[in-house]
């Protein structure tokens, strides 16, 4: 597996642990809808929380959260809607971004942006 892929996978595992330590219940990880993917789907009892995880090596040039552009947001919202409908979940949906930085062999949560973006209105 390429180093970039392994970095992303380990970042997602670290983000799941972080959320569980904060009291979130992780429902799914790497859930797929057609060719879209949701990194982490969780709940805090009040909201369905869709988490996009961005992991970077310590020498990154652009902030990880900036990689979540309009197109990525549209894909996340489409997959989130499909997930809620398929599972019969009737909770408000919140979109978070968790940014992690790899330092050597360890990973650290740099930022957790709650309500990082809203579903676009057409």
mmCIF file of N, CA and C in Angstrom:
data_model
loop_
_atom_site.group_PDB
_atom_site.id
_atom_site.type_symbol
_atom_site.label_atom_id
_atom_site.label_comp_id
_atom_site.label_asym_id
_atom_site.label_seq_id
_atom_site.Cartn_x
_atom_site.Cartn_y
_atom_site.Cartn_z
ATOM 1 N N UNK A 1 0.847 -1.170 0.000
ATOM 2 C CA UNK A 1 0.000 0.000 0.000
ATOM 3 C C UNK A 1 0.899 1.242 0.000
ATOM 4 N N UNK A 2 0.526 2.240 -0.778
ATOM 5 C CA UNK A 2 1.312 3.467 -0.864
ATOM 6 C C UNK A 2 1.319 4.180 0.491
ATOM 7 N N UNK A 3 2.410 4.883 0.757
ATOM 8 C CA UNK A 3 2.541 5.581 2.044
ATOM 9 C C UNK A 3 1.398 6.567 2.267
ATOM 10 N N UNK A 4 0.979 7.259 1.215
ATOM 11 C CA UNK A 4 -0.126 8.226 1.323
ATOM 12 C C UNK A 4 -1.409 7.534 1.780
ATOM 13 N N UNK A 5 -1.700 6.369 1.194
ATOM 14 C CA UNK A 5 -2.901 5.620 1.577
ATOM 15 C C UNK A 5 -2.827 5.149 3.019
ATOM 16 N N UNK A 6 -1.666 4.681 3.425
ATOM 17 C CA UNK A 6 -1.486 4.212 4.802
ATOM 18 C C UNK A 6 -1.624 5.374 5.788
ATOM 19 N N UNK A 7 -1.097 6.536 5.430
ATOM 20 C CA UNK A 7 -1.233 7.723 6.281
ATOM 21 C C UNK A 7 -2.708 8.063 6.471
ATOM 22 N N UNK A 8 -3.474 8.052 5.394
ATOM 23 C CA UNK A 8 -4.904 8.352 5.476
ATOM 24 C C UNK A 8 -5.658 7.343 6.319
ATOM 25 N N UNK A 9 -5.354 6.061 6.130
ATOM 26 C CA UNK A 9 -6.027 5.003 6.884
ATOM 27 C C UNK A 9 -5.738 5.122 8.372
ATOM 28 N N UNK A 10 -4.469 5.330 8.726
ATOM 29 C CA UNK A 10 -4.114 5.472 10.143
ATOM 30 C C UNK A 10 -4.729 6.747 10.743
ATOM 31 N N UNK A 11 -4.812 7.798 9.934
ATOM 32 C CA UNK A 11 -5.458 9.026 10.397
ATOM 33 C C UNK A 11 -6.920 8.789 10.720
ATOM 34 N N UNK A 12 -7.614 8.022 9.890
ATOM 35 C CA UNK A 12 -9.031 7.728 10.132
ATOM 36 C C UNK A 12 -9.215 6.891 11.397
ATOM 37 N N UNK A 13 -8.327 5.948 11.631
ATOM 38 C CA UNK A 13 -8.399 5.137 12.859
ATOM 39 C C UNK A 13 -8.199 6.034 14.080
ATOM 40 N N UNK A 14 -7.241 6.945 14.003
ATOM 41 C CA UNK A 14 -6.989 7.871 15.105
ATOM 42 C C UNK A 14 -8.192 8.784 15.330
ATOM 43 N N UNK A 15 -8.809 9.255 14.257
ATOM 44 C CA UNK A 15 -9.987 10.119 14.371
ATOM 45 C C UNK A 15 -11.154 9.372 15.019
ATOM 46 N N UNK A 16 -11.332 8.100 14.676
ATOM 47 C CA UNK A 16 -12.398 7.298 15.299
ATOM 48 C C UNK A 16 -12.182 7.197 16.805
ATOM 49 N N UNK A 17 -10.960 6.911 17.203
ATOM 50 C CA UNK A 17 -10.647 6.806 18.636
ATOM 51 C C UNK A 17 -10.895 8.130 19.341
ATOM 52 N N UNK A 18 -10.483 9.213 18.699
ATOM 53 C CA UNK A 18 -10.689 10.558 19.249
ATOM 54 C C UNK A 18 -12.180 10.812 19.489
ATOM 55 N N UNK A 19 -13.012 10.494 18.502
ATOM 56 C CA UNK A 19 -14.455 10.711 18.634
ATOM 57 C C UNK A 19 -15.050 9.850 19.744
ATOM 58 N N UNK A 20 -14.635 8.590 19.808
ATOM 59 C CA UNK A 20 -15.138 7.700 20.849
ATOM 60 C C UNK A 20 -14.745 8.200 22.241
ATOM 61 N N UNK A 21 -13.538 8.726 22.376
ATOM 62 C CA UNK A 21 -13.098 9.275 23.663
ATOM 63 C C UNK A 21 -13.917 10.497 24.063
ATOM 64 N N UNK A 22 -14.440 11.221 23.061
ATOM 65 C CA UNK A 22 -15.289 12.384 23.334
ATOM 66 C C UNK A 22 -16.752 11.999 23.570
ATOM 67 N N UNK A 23 -17.064 10.698 23.499
ATOM 68 C CA UNK A 23 -18.410 10.229 23.780
ATOM 69 C C UNK A 23 -19.299 10.013 22.569
ATOM 70 N N UNK A 24 -18.753 10.167 21.382
ATOM 71 C CA UNK A 24 -19.516 9.903 20.165
ATOM 72 C C UNK A 24 -19.637 8.388 19.969
ATOM 73 N N UNK A 25 -20.715 7.973 19.316
ATOM 74 C CA UNK A 25 -20.862 6.576 18.927
ATOM 75 C C UNK A 25 -20.603 6.492 17.431
ATOM 76 N N UNK A 26 -19.542 5.795 17.053
ATOM 77 C CA UNK A 26 -19.208 5.629 15.639
ATOM 78 C C UNK A 26 -20.091 4.526 15.074
ATOM 79 N N UNK A 27 -20.872 4.874 14.045
ATOM 80 C CA UNK A 27 -21.790 3.930 13.414
ATOM 81 C C UNK A 27 -21.159 3.203 12.236
ATOM 82 N N UNK A 28 -20.379 3.941 11.445
ATOM 83 C CA UNK A 28 -19.775 3.383 10.226
ATOM 84 C C UNK A 28 -18.437 4.078 9.977
ATOM 85 N N UNK A 29 -17.586 3.373 9.265
ATOM 86 C CA UNK A 29 -16.336 3.963 8.783
ATOM 87 C C UNK A 29 -16.168 3.551 7.326
ATOM 88 N N UNK A 30 -15.738 4.485 6.514
ATOM 89 C CA UNK A 30 -15.513 4.241 5.086
ATOM 90 C C UNK A 30 -16.759 3.679 4.395
ATOM 91 N N UNK A 31 -17.897 4.279 4.692
ATOM 92 C CA UNK A 31 -19.169 3.848 4.092
ATOM 93 C C UNK A 31 -19.249 4.353 2.666
ATOM 94 N N UNK A 32 -19.633 3.473 1.757
ATOM 95 C CA UNK A 32 -19.666 3.815 0.336
ATOM 96 C C UNK A 32 -21.085 3.858 -0.208
ATOM 97 N N UNK A 33 -21.300 4.845 -1.077
ATOM 98 C CA UNK A 33 -22.534 4.974 -1.840
ATOM 99 C C UNK A 33 -22.103 5.244 -3.277
ATOM 100 N N UNK A 34 -22.283 4.260 -4.135
ATOM 101 C CA UNK A 34 -21.766 4.317 -5.507
ATOM 102 C C UNK A 34 -20.264 4.596 -5.446
ATOM 103 N N UNK A 35 -19.805 5.701 -6.004
ATOM 104 C CA UNK A 35 -18.369 5.993 -5.956
ATOM 105 C C UNK A 35 -18.037 7.081 -4.928
ATOM 106 N N UNK A 36 -18.994 7.385 -4.037
ATOM 107 C CA UNK A 36 -18.758 8.351 -2.963
ATOM 108 C C UNK A 36 -18.433 7.590 -1.680
ATOM 109 N N UNK A 37 -17.690 8.241 -0.795
ATOM 110 C CA UNK A 37 -17.330 7.609 0.470
ATOM 111 C C UNK A 37 -17.447 8.608 1.612
ATOM 112 N N UNK A 38 -17.995 8.137 2.725
ATOM 113 C CA UNK A 38 -18.031 8.924 3.954
ATOM 114 C C UNK A 38 -17.001 8.307 4.898
ATOM 115 N N UNK A 39 -16.065 9.136 5.377
ATOM 116 C CA UNK A 39 -14.977 8.619 6.213
ATOM 117 C C UNK A 39 -15.500 8.038 7.520
ATOM 118 N N UNK A 40 -16.259 8.850 8.273
ATOM 119 C CA UNK A 40 -16.799 8.400 9.561
ATOM 120 C C UNK A 40 -18.229 8.910 9.683
ATOM 121 N N UNK A 41 -19.111 8.025 10.118
ATOM 122 C CA UNK A 41 -20.490 8.391 10.436
ATOM 123 C C UNK A 41 -20.667 8.080 11.913
ATOM 124 N N UNK A 42 -21.099 9.094 12.663
ATOM 125 C CA UNK A 42 -21.223 8.939 14.111
ATOM 126 C C UNK A 42 -22.485 9.653 14.592
ATOM 127 N N UNK A 43 -22.769 9.482 15.857
ATOM 128 C CA UNK A 43 -23.863 10.219 16.483
ATOM 129 C C UNK A 43 -23.439 10.631 17.888
ATOM 130 N N UNK A 44 -23.999 11.729 18.325
ATOM 131 C CA UNK A 44 -23.799 12.163 19.704
ATOM 132 C C UNK A 44 -25.106 12.048 20.476
ATOM 133 N N UNK A 45 -26.089 11.365 19.882
ATOM 134 C CA UNK A 45 -27.399 11.204 20.493
ATOM 135 C C UNK A 45 -28.405 12.230 20.020
ATOM 136 N N UNK A 46 -27.916 13.366 19.541
ATOM 137 C CA UNK A 46 -28.799 14.428 19.060
ATOM 138 C C UNK A 46 -28.695 14.627 17.559
ATOM 139 N N UNK A 47 -27.507 14.429 17.003
ATOM 140 C CA UNK A 47 -27.253 14.662 15.582
ATOM 141 C C UNK A 47 -26.592 13.437 14.959
ATOM 142 N N UNK A 48 -26.817 13.271 13.666
ATOM 143 C CA UNK A 48 -26.026 12.355 12.866
ATOM 144 C C UNK A 48 -24.838 13.181 12.396
ATOM 145 N N UNK A 49 -23.643 12.716 12.672
ATOM 146 C CA UNK A 49 -22.444 13.500 12.387
ATOM 147 C C UNK A 49 -21.624 12.802 11.314
ATOM 148 N N UNK A 50 -21.417 13.522 10.230
ATOM 149 C CA UNK A 50 -20.620 13.028 9.119
ATOM 150 C C UNK A 50 -19.259 13.706 9.238
ATOM 151 N N UNK A 51 -18.207 12.901 9.340
ATOM 152 C CA UNK A 51 -16.872 13.440 9.575
ATOM 153 C C UNK A 51 -15.972 13.154 8.373
ATOM 154 N N UNK A 52 -15.438 14.211 7.815
ATOM 155 C CA UNK A 52 -14.418 14.099 6.774
ATOM 156 C C UNK A 52 -13.067 14.201 7.473
ATOM 157 N N UNK A 53 -12.208 13.218 7.254
ATOM 158 C CA UNK A 53 -10.909 13.177 7.913
ATOM 159 C C UNK A 53 -9.833 13.559 6.900
ATOM 160 N N UNK A 54 -8.991 14.507 7.291
ATOM 161 C CA UNK A 54 -7.874 14.935 6.445
ATOM 162 C C UNK A 54 -6.594 14.767 7.248
ATOM 163 N N UNK A 55 -5.703 13.942 6.725
ATOM 164 C CA UNK A 55 -4.434 13.659 7.401
ATOM 165 C C UNK A 55 -3.282 14.112 6.524
ATOM 166 N N UNK A 56 -2.316 14.757 7.130
ATOM 167 C CA UNK A 56 -1.147 15.244 6.407
ATOM 168 C C UNK A 56 0.118 14.882 7.177
ATOM 169 N N UNK A 57 1.202 14.777 6.434
ATOM 170 C CA UNK A 57 2.520 14.621 7.063
ATOM 171 C C UNK A 57 2.889 15.970 7.676
ATOM 172 N N UNK A 58 3.832 15.973 8.561
ATOM 173 C CA UNK A 58 4.200 17.184 9.278
ATOM 174 C C UNK A 58 4.676 18.329 8.406
ATOM 175 N N UNK A 59 5.039 18.067 7.172
ATOM 176 C CA UNK A 59 5.609 19.115 6.320
ATOM 177 C C UNK A 59 4.622 19.593 5.241
ATOM 178 N N UNK A 60 3.352 19.694 5.586
ATOM 179 C CA UNK A 60 2.350 20.086 4.592
ATOM 180 C C UNK A 60 2.427 21.586 4.297
ATOM 181 N N UNK A 61 2.011 21.974 3.099
ATOM 182 C CA UNK A 61 2.029 23.370 2.690
ATOM 183 C C UNK A 61 0.665 24.045 2.820
ATOM 184 N N UNK A 62 -0.393 23.290 2.580
ATOM 185 C CA UNK A 62 -1.751 23.833 2.618
ATOM 186 C C UNK A 62 -2.503 23.177 3.766
ATOM 187 N N UNK A 63 -3.264 23.970 4.514
ATOM 188 C CA UNK A 63 -4.028 23.438 5.638
ATOM 189 C C UNK A 63 -4.933 22.300 5.170
ATOM 190 N N UNK A 64 -4.983 21.195 5.888
ATOM 191 C CA UNK A 64 -5.742 20.026 5.445
ATOM 192 C C UNK A 64 -7.218 20.311 5.156
ATOM 193 N N UNK A 65 -7.835 21.147 5.965
ATOM 194 C CA UNK A 65 -9.271 21.423 5.783
ATOM 195 C C UNK A 65 -9.580 22.121 4.462
ATOM 196 N N UNK A 66 -8.594 22.763 3.868
ATOM 197 C CA UNK A 66 -8.807 23.452 2.587
ATOM 198 C C UNK A 66 -8.982 22.467 1.424
ATOM 199 N N UNK A 67 -8.685 21.203 1.658
ATOM 200 C CA UNK A 67 -8.888 20.182 0.629
ATOM 201 C C UNK A 67 -10.365 19.812 0.472
ATOM 202 N N UNK A 68 -11.205 20.293 1.385
ATOM 203 C CA UNK A 68 -12.644 20.025 1.288
ATOM 204 C C UNK A 68 -13.267 21.180 0.507
ATOM 205 N N UNK A 69 -13.326 20.990 -0.811
ATOM 206 C CA UNK A 69 -13.829 22.039 -1.697
ATOM 207 C C UNK A 69 -15.314 21.822 -2.004
ATOM 208 N N UNK A 70 -15.878 22.668 -2.866
ATOM 209 C CA UNK A 70 -17.310 22.590 -3.187
ATOM 210 C C UNK A 70 -17.714 21.232 -3.740
ATOM 211 N N UNK A 71 -16.902 20.688 -4.616
ATOM 212 C CA UNK A 71 -17.210 19.379 -5.187
ATOM 213 C C UNK A 71 -17.230 18.291 -4.135
ATOM 214 N N UNK A 72 -16.241 18.317 -3.232
ATOM 215 C CA UNK A 72 -16.174 17.328 -2.156
ATOM 216 C C UNK A 72 -17.385 17.476 -1.241
ATOM 217 N N UNK A 73 -17.763 18.707 -0.950
ATOM 218 C CA UNK A 73 -18.939 18.948 -0.099
ATOM 219 C C UNK A 73 -20.190 18.365 -0.758
ATOM 220 N N UNK A 74 -20.360 18.593 -2.056
ATOM 221 C CA UNK A 74 -21.530 18.039 -2.764
ATOM 222 C C UNK A 74 -21.563 16.515 -2.662
ATOM 223 N N UNK A 75 -20.422 15.880 -2.832
ATOM 224 C CA UNK A 75 -20.361 14.415 -2.754
ATOM 225 C C UNK A 75 -20.679 13.923 -1.336
ATOM 226 N N UNK A 76 -20.155 14.599 -0.343
ATOM 227 C CA UNK A 76 -20.418 14.220 1.052
ATOM 228 C C UNK A 76 -21.904 14.364 1.361
ATOM 229 N N UNK A 77 -22.509 15.463 0.940
ATOM 230 C CA UNK A 77 -23.929 15.706 1.214
ATOM 231 C C UNK A 77 -24.794 14.664 0.504
ATOM 232 N N UNK A 78 -24.474 14.354 -0.738
ATOM 233 C CA UNK A 78 -25.239 13.349 -1.490
ATOM 234 C C UNK A 78 -25.175 11.992 -0.791
ATOM 235 N N UNK A 79 -23.980 11.571 -0.399
ATOM 236 C CA UNK A 79 -23.821 10.280 0.276
ATOM 237 C C UNK A 79 -24.491 10.291 1.649
ATOM 238 N N UNK A 80 -24.428 11.404 2.359
ATOM 239 C CA UNK A 80 -25.051 11.520 3.678
ATOM 240 C C UNK A 80 -26.561 11.381 3.587
ATOM 241 N N UNK A 81 -27.145 12.030 2.585
ATOM 242 C CA UNK A 81 -28.580 11.933 2.365
ATOM 243 C C UNK A 81 -28.966 10.487 2.074
ATOM 244 N N UNK A 82 -28.188 9.819 1.224
ATOM 245 C CA UNK A 82 -28.458 8.418 0.898
ATOM 246 C C UNK A 82 -28.363 7.543 2.151
ATOM 247 N N UNK A 83 -27.359 7.778 2.968
ATOM 248 C CA UNK A 83 -27.181 6.993 4.194
ATOM 249 C C UNK A 83 -28.386 7.154 5.120
ATOM 250 N N UNK A 84 -28.791 8.390 5.376
ATOM 251 C CA UNK A 84 -29.914 8.648 6.280
ATOM 252 C C UNK A 84 -31.195 7.998 5.759
ATOM 253 N N UNK A 85 -31.416 8.083 4.458
ATOM 254 C CA UNK A 85 -32.619 7.464 3.871
ATOM 255 C C UNK A 85 -32.567 5.940 3.953
ATOM 256 N N UNK A 86 -31.429 5.356 3.611
ATOM 257 C CA UNK A 86 -31.298 3.897 3.621
ATOM 258 C C UNK A 86 -31.442 3.319 5.025
ATOM 259 N N UNK A 87 -30.943 4.041 6.010
ATOM 260 C CA UNK A 87 -30.962 3.555 7.393
ATOM 261 C C UNK A 87 -32.188 4.035 8.164
ATOM 262 N N UNK A 88 -33.022 4.871 7.542
ATOM 263 C CA UNK A 88 -34.220 5.382 8.210
ATOM 264 C C UNK A 88 -33.898 6.283 9.396
ATOM 265 N N UNK A 89 -32.846 7.054 9.271
ATOM 266 C CA UNK A 89 -32.415 7.943 10.356
ATOM 267 C C UNK A 89 -33.050 9.310 10.156
ATOM 268 N N UNK A 90 -33.731 9.782 11.201
ATOM 269 C CA UNK A 90 -34.405 11.076 11.142
ATOM 270 C C UNK A 90 -33.813 12.011 12.198
ATOM 271 N N UNK A 91 -32.549 12.304 12.041
ATOM 272 C CA UNK A 91 -31.838 13.226 12.939
ATOM 273 C C UNK A 91 -31.264 14.363 12.105
ATOM 274 N N UNK A 92 -31.072 15.521 12.717
ATOM 275 C CA UNK A 92 -30.343 16.573 11.995
ATOM 276 C C UNK A 92 -28.942 16.071 11.652
ATOM 277 N N UNK A 93 -28.434 16.487 10.505
ATOM 278 C CA UNK A 93 -27.095 16.066 10.079
ATOM 279 C C UNK A 93 -26.116 17.216 10.243
ATOM 280 N N UNK A 94 -25.010 16.916 10.883
ATOM 281 C CA UNK A 94 -23.938 17.890 11.081
ATOM 282 C C UNK A 94 -22.709 17.390 10.341
ATOM 283 N N UNK A 95 -21.993 18.314 9.701
ATOM 284 C CA UNK A 95 -20.801 17.965 8.937
ATOM 285 C C UNK A 95 -19.567 18.523 9.644
ATOM 286 N N UNK A 96 -18.669 17.641 10.034
ATOM 287 C CA UNK A 96 -17.435 18.008 10.724
ATOM 288 C C UNK A 96 -16.231 17.659 9.852
ATOM 289 N N UNK A 97 -15.132 18.327 10.145
ATOM 290 C CA UNK A 97 -13.843 17.976 9.546
ATOM 291 C C UNK A 97 -12.858 17.790 10.688
ATOM 292 N N UNK A 98 -12.143 16.684 10.658
ATOM 293 C CA UNK A 98 -11.066 16.458 11.628
ATOM 294 C C UNK A 98 -9.758 16.430 10.854
ATOM 295 N N UNK A 99 -8.820 17.265 11.281
ATOM 296 C CA UNK A 99 -7.498 17.351 10.650
ATOM 297 C C UNK A 99 -6.468 16.722 11.575
ATOM 298 N N UNK A 100 -5.682 15.821 11.009
ATOM 299 C CA UNK A 100 -4.625 15.155 11.769
ATOM 300 C C UNK A 100 -3.289 15.398 11.106
ATOM 301 N N UNK A 101 -2.262 15.406 11.923
ATOM 302 C CA UNK A 101 -0.896 15.570 11.443
ATOM 303 C C UNK A 101 -0.095 14.353 11.881
ATOM 304 N N UNK A 102 0.617 13.761 10.905
ATOM 305 C CA UNK A 102 1.497 12.626 11.213
ATOM 306 C C UNK A 102 2.854 13.175 11.618
ATOM 307 N N UNK A 103 3.294 12.736 12.781
ATOM 308 C CA UNK A 103 4.619 13.113 13.271
ATOM 309 C C UNK A 103 5.374 11.825 13.558
ATOM 310 N N UNK A 104 6.241 11.463 12.639
ATOM 311 C CA UNK A 104 6.930 10.184 12.768
ATOM 312 C C UNK A 104 5.929 9.066 12.595
ATOM 313 N N UNK A 105 5.825 8.208 13.606
ATOM 314 C CA UNK A 105 4.895 7.085 13.539
ATOM 315 C C UNK A 105 3.576 7.381 14.241
ATOM 316 N N UNK A 106 3.446 8.566 14.839
ATOM 317 C CA UNK A 106 2.221 8.877 15.575
ATOM 318 C C UNK A 106 1.377 9.917 14.837
ATOM 319 N N UNK A 107 0.126 9.974 15.216
ATOM 320 C CA UNK A 107 -0.834 10.881 14.598
ATOM 321 C C UNK A 107 -1.490 11.697 15.694
ATOM 322 N N UNK A 108 -1.654 12.995 15.433
ATOM 323 C CA UNK A 108 -2.267 13.875 16.425
ATOM 324 C C UNK A 108 -3.375 14.687 15.777
ATOM 325 N N UNK A 109 -4.503 14.815 16.494
ATOM 326 C CA UNK A 109 -5.596 15.657 16.021
ATOM 327 C C UNK A 109 -5.154 17.102 16.157
ATOM 328 N N UNK A 110 -5.085 17.789 15.041
ATOM 329 C CA UNK A 110 -4.703 19.205 15.048
ATOM 330 C C UNK A 110 -5.924 20.094 15.234
ATOM 331 N N UNK A 111 -7.021 19.774 14.544
ATOM 332 C CA UNK A 111 -8.256 20.547 14.638
ATOM 333 C C UNK A 111 -9.460 19.649 14.460
ATOM 334 N N UNK A 112 -10.529 19.994 15.150
ATOM 335 C CA UNK A 112 -11.830 19.363 14.942
ATOM 336 C C UNK A 112 -12.813 20.501 14.707
ATOM 337 N N UNK A 113 -13.211 20.647 13.452
ATOM 338 C CA UNK A 113 -14.143 21.700 13.077
ATOM 339 C C UNK A 113 -15.561 21.128 13.106
ATOM 340 N N UNK A 114 -16.334 21.491 14.124
ATOM 341 C CA UNK A 114 -17.731 21.084 14.181
ATOM 342 C C UNK A 114 -18.533 22.040 13.306
ATOM 343 N N UNK A 115 -19.577 21.512 12.645
ATOM 344 C CA UNK A 115 -20.375 22.342 11.724
ATOM 345 C C UNK A 115 -19.464 23.035 10.719
ATOM 346 N N UNK A 116 -18.553 22.296 10.142
ATOM 347 C CA UNK A 116 -17.552 22.860 9.234
ATOM 348 C C UNK A 116 -18.181 23.445 7.972
ATOM 349 N N UNK A 117 -19.299 22.861 7.544
ATOM 350 C CA UNK A 117 -19.999 23.382 6.369
ATOM 351 C C UNK A 117 -21.445 22.933 6.445
ATOM 352 N N UNK A 118 -22.271 23.558 5.635
ATOM 353 C CA UNK A 118 -23.685 23.231 5.545
ATOM 354 C C UNK A 118 -23.986 22.676 4.165
ATOM 355 N N UNK A 119 -25.054 21.895 4.077
ATOM 356 C CA UNK A 119 -25.474 21.358 2.794
ATOM 357 C C UNK A 119 -25.846 22.527 1.875
ATOM 358 N N UNK A 120 -25.344 22.534 0.639
ATOM 359 C CA UNK A 120 -25.681 23.613 -0.280
ATOM 360 C C UNK A 120 -27.171 23.585 -0.641
ATOM 361 N N UNK A 121 -27.717 24.750 -0.816
ATOM 362 C CA UNK A 121 -29.113 24.886 -1.220
ATOM 363 C C UNK A 121 -29.141 25.133 -2.716
ATOM 364 N N UNK A 122 -29.987 24.418 -3.405
ATOM 365 C CA UNK A 122 -30.062 24.596 -4.866
ATOM 366 C C UNK A 122 -31.110 25.598 -5.219
#
